[in-house]
Amino acid sequence: MKKILYVASEANPYAASGGLGDVMGALPVTLAKDNPEFEVSVILPLYGGMKEEYRKKLVKVADIKFRYSWRNTGASVYKIENGTVTYYFLENHYYFDRKKLYGEYDDAERFAFFSMAVVEFMIQTGYTPDILHANDWQSALVVIYLKTKYFVCDAVKDIKTVYTIHNIEYQGKFDPFILGDVFALDGYSNVVEYNGCINLMKGALTVSDYVTTVSPNYAYELHHDFFAFGLADIVNQIGAKFAGVINGIDYNYFSPETGGDIYAPYSLENLKEGKRENKLALQRELGLDECADVPLVVMITRLASQKGIDLVARIIDELLMENMQFVILGTGDEDYENMFRELEVRHKNVRALIKFDRVISKKMYAAADMFLMPSKSEPCGLAQMISCSYGTVPVVRAVGGLYDTIRPYGEDNSNGFSFDNYNAHELLFTVKRALSLYNDKAEWDALVLRAKNSDFSWTNSASKYISIYNKILQW
Ligand code: ADP
């Protein structure tokens, strides 16, 4: 039986702040279910904020002690058996009993500690996976340690490594001054230094046996400076061991039939009536005019410039001259939050929900007719796939994974609308085209049905990862 160990800084439902948590919650589970010849585990930090319902399931496995740079330190290892997948948690109160997962002044040290603890966990407990799959900058160091400091260690030297870029914008860049003290990498500056600073993602890209990112189109885009945030040269160098594998979504959680949280569950059989009922209920809850025939356009997003909020800002007043309602759910940059708060004051058909709220997000996916996602860049994007699952038509910019998942109206088997350039008026005209199709009931209903029937399950993606694992196991 081959063993795979995923290393990540978050995994649903134990700790999550974004897309990485969703992926680590779903991919290992699907992969283990569909491929019983692989034994699958995930390892992550044990954060102070872990919910009690999970905390009480923790079973202690071991205490490990090790020297990290000049510190004599250690961690307690716990596990939760979740069906076919074992989740391991590394506990160190000093580093991980914090309110937030990231954004602390000492993140570099916290995740260097975590990464070394993962390697020491393998050595000290005798757990040696055949494949170690690390994710994003927070676990880049695991791969780097395996291929540098620990390369002489028999227990771990044969482990094959895969590294996944979930978002190249966050590379883990730090002052070279802390190379020895914080990263314990004295003598290995050639591996991690790039353009005058320590760049953990660069290090992992160069030393991993294989590198993936979360959609084929994003993999293509990362060869170019505009998308690669300074790493295009490195991506070009590793082209032969680099591929894009699209993420899937969790159809149990994001199901209008059985996923819960919405006003009235519905399925393919009563799609139209179900969506209508949810729309009227959301309009009532938010104090909007209760009218099933007015198109309801929503956004659910981090309020960050990557998400194309500038385009929305530029054209939203003109768009709102159309007969429509607009609801946005999001948190993030204060300027954007205030912009939408102010928009709500000026327009009676707008609601700005400036908060993070999974329950209301599902109600919005269910109630809406259209879902806007005009991203500037988008590694994969989950929201457009979730919106399809609820029979809500995505209107997206054809970038990154949005290009791979949404086929624009007019093409065969279309499931949404898209525009090519990062241009506010292309967004405006595309939404207007969608609004005008909304009045052609037969065409619109057929499009909604095709969106709902899109298949973004993890099964396909998991089998692509299996092919990669099998390939590198031969090397
Ligand atoms: P990213 O990971 O870049 O934020 P994705 O589209 O990959 O974008 O994933 C976003 C996920 O977070 C989706 O599940 C979306 O519904 C959810 N989400 C974003 N903002 C909010 C919010 N304010 N409240 C609830 N869920 C949100």
PDB file of C-alpha atoms in Angstrom, residues 249 251 254 256 266-268 271 275 365 368-371 382-396 405-409 411-417 437 442-457:
ATOM      1  CA  ILE A 249     -16.083  21.368  -5.197  1.00  0.00           C
ATOM      2  CA  TYR A 251     -21.092  18.531  -3.712  1.00  0.00           C
ATOM      3  CA  PHE A 254     -22.786  22.851  -1.764  1.00  0.00           C
ATOM      4  CA  PRO A 256     -29.244  22.808  -3.058  1.00  0.00           C
ATOM      5  CA  TYR A 266     -34.527  22.003  -4.525  1.00  0.00           C
ATOM      6  CA  SER A 267     -33.157  19.640  -7.160  1.00  0.00           C
ATOM      7  CA  LEU A 268     -33.044  19.348 -10.950  1.00  0.00           C
ATOM      8  CA  LEU A 271     -35.101  23.814 -10.243  1.00  0.00           C
ATOM      9  CA  LYS A 275     -34.915  28.992  -7.138  1.00  0.00           C
ATOM     10  CA  TYR A 365     -26.136  31.088  -4.313  1.00  0.00           C
ATOM     11  CA  ALA A 368     -29.554  34.423  -7.378  1.00  0.00           C
ATOM     12  CA  ASP A 369     -29.983  34.386 -11.133  1.00  0.00           C
ATOM     13  CA  MET A 370     -26.449  35.545 -11.941  1.00  0.00           C
ATOM     14  CA  PHE A 371     -23.122  35.402 -10.142  1.00  0.00           C
ATOM     15  CA  LEU A 382     -14.505  27.798  -6.517  1.00  0.00           C
ATOM     16  CA  ALA A 383     -17.331  30.308  -6.357  1.00  0.00           C
ATOM     17  CA  GLN A 384     -18.218  30.009 -10.077  1.00  0.00           C
ATOM     18  CA  MET A 385     -18.489  26.224  -9.705  1.00  0.00           C
ATOM     19  CA  ILE A 386     -20.564  26.517  -6.534  1.00  0.00           C
ATOM     20  CA  SER A 387     -22.859  28.935  -8.307  1.00  0.00           C
ATOM     21  CA  CYS A 388     -23.391  26.397 -11.129  1.00  0.00           C
ATOM     22  CA  SER A 389     -24.275  23.755  -8.549  1.00  0.00           C
ATOM     23  CA  TYR A 390     -27.151  26.012  -7.424  1.00  0.00           C
ATOM     24  CA  GLY A 391     -28.249  26.694 -11.021  1.00  0.00           C
ATOM     25  CA  THR A 392     -27.015  30.291 -10.887  1.00  0.00           C
ATOM     26  CA  VAL A 393     -25.432  31.552 -14.109  1.00  0.00           C
ATOM     27  CA  PRO A 394     -21.825  32.743 -13.657  1.00  0.00           C
ATOM     28  CA  VAL A 395     -20.663  35.884 -15.460  1.00  0.00           C
ATOM     29  CA  VAL A 396     -16.867  35.734 -15.327  1.00  0.00           C
ATOM     30  CA  THR A 405     -14.644  25.949 -16.109  1.00  0.00           C
ATOM     31  CA  ILE A 406     -17.048  28.450 -17.691  1.00  0.00           C
ATOM     32  CA  ARG A 407     -17.934  28.136 -21.384  1.00  0.00           C
ATOM     33  CA  PRO A 408     -19.526  31.364 -22.620  1.00  0.00           C
ATOM     34  CA  TYR A 409     -23.040  31.561 -24.001  1.00  0.00           C
ATOM     35  CA  GLU A 411     -20.416  28.178 -27.550  1.00  0.00           C
ATOM     36  CA  ASP A 412     -21.356  24.504 -27.371  1.00  0.00           C
ATOM     37  CA  ASN A 413     -22.572  23.370 -23.995  1.00  0.00           C
ATOM     38  CA  SER A 414     -22.253  26.875 -22.523  1.00  0.00           C
ATOM     39  CA  ASN A 415     -22.774  27.272 -18.784  1.00  0.00           C
ATOM     40  CA  GLY A 416     -22.329  31.021 -18.273  1.00  0.00           C
ATOM     41  CA  PHE A 417     -21.036  34.254 -19.751  1.00  0.00           C
ATOM     42  CA  LEU A 437     -31.061  36.768 -22.291  1.00  0.00           C
ATOM     43  CA  ALA A 442     -36.724  29.343 -22.875  1.00  0.00           C
ATOM     44  CA  GLU A 443     -33.073  30.141 -23.677  1.00  0.00           C
ATOM     45  CA  TRP A 444     -32.394  31.261 -20.118  1.00  0.00           C
ATOM     46  CA  ASP A 445     -33.911  28.176 -18.528  1.00  0.00           C
ATOM     47  CA  ALA A 446     -31.841  25.963 -20.831  1.00  0.00           C
ATOM     48  CA  LEU A 447     -28.670  27.832 -19.828  1.00  0.00           C
ATOM     49  CA  VAL A 448     -29.533  27.498 -16.134  1.00  0.00           C
ATOM     50  CA  LEU A 449     -30.011  23.776 -16.659  1.00  0.00           C
ATOM     51  CA  ARG A 450     -26.635  23.424 -18.390  1.00  0.00           C
ATOM     52  CA  ALA A 451     -24.952  25.344 -15.564  1.00  0.00           C
ATOM     53  CA  LYS A 452     -26.616  23.076 -13.019  1.00  0.00           C
ATOM     54  CA  ASN A 453     -25.504  19.995 -14.944  1.00  0.00           C
ATOM     55  CA  SER A 454     -21.819  21.042 -15.082  1.00  0.00           C
ATOM     56  CA  ASP A 455     -19.663  18.439 -13.362  1.00  0.00           C
ATOM     57  CA  PHE A 456     -16.998  19.855 -11.040  1.00  0.00           C
ATOM     58  CA  SER A 457     -16.666  16.821  -8.813  1.00  0.00           C
TER      59      SER A 457
END
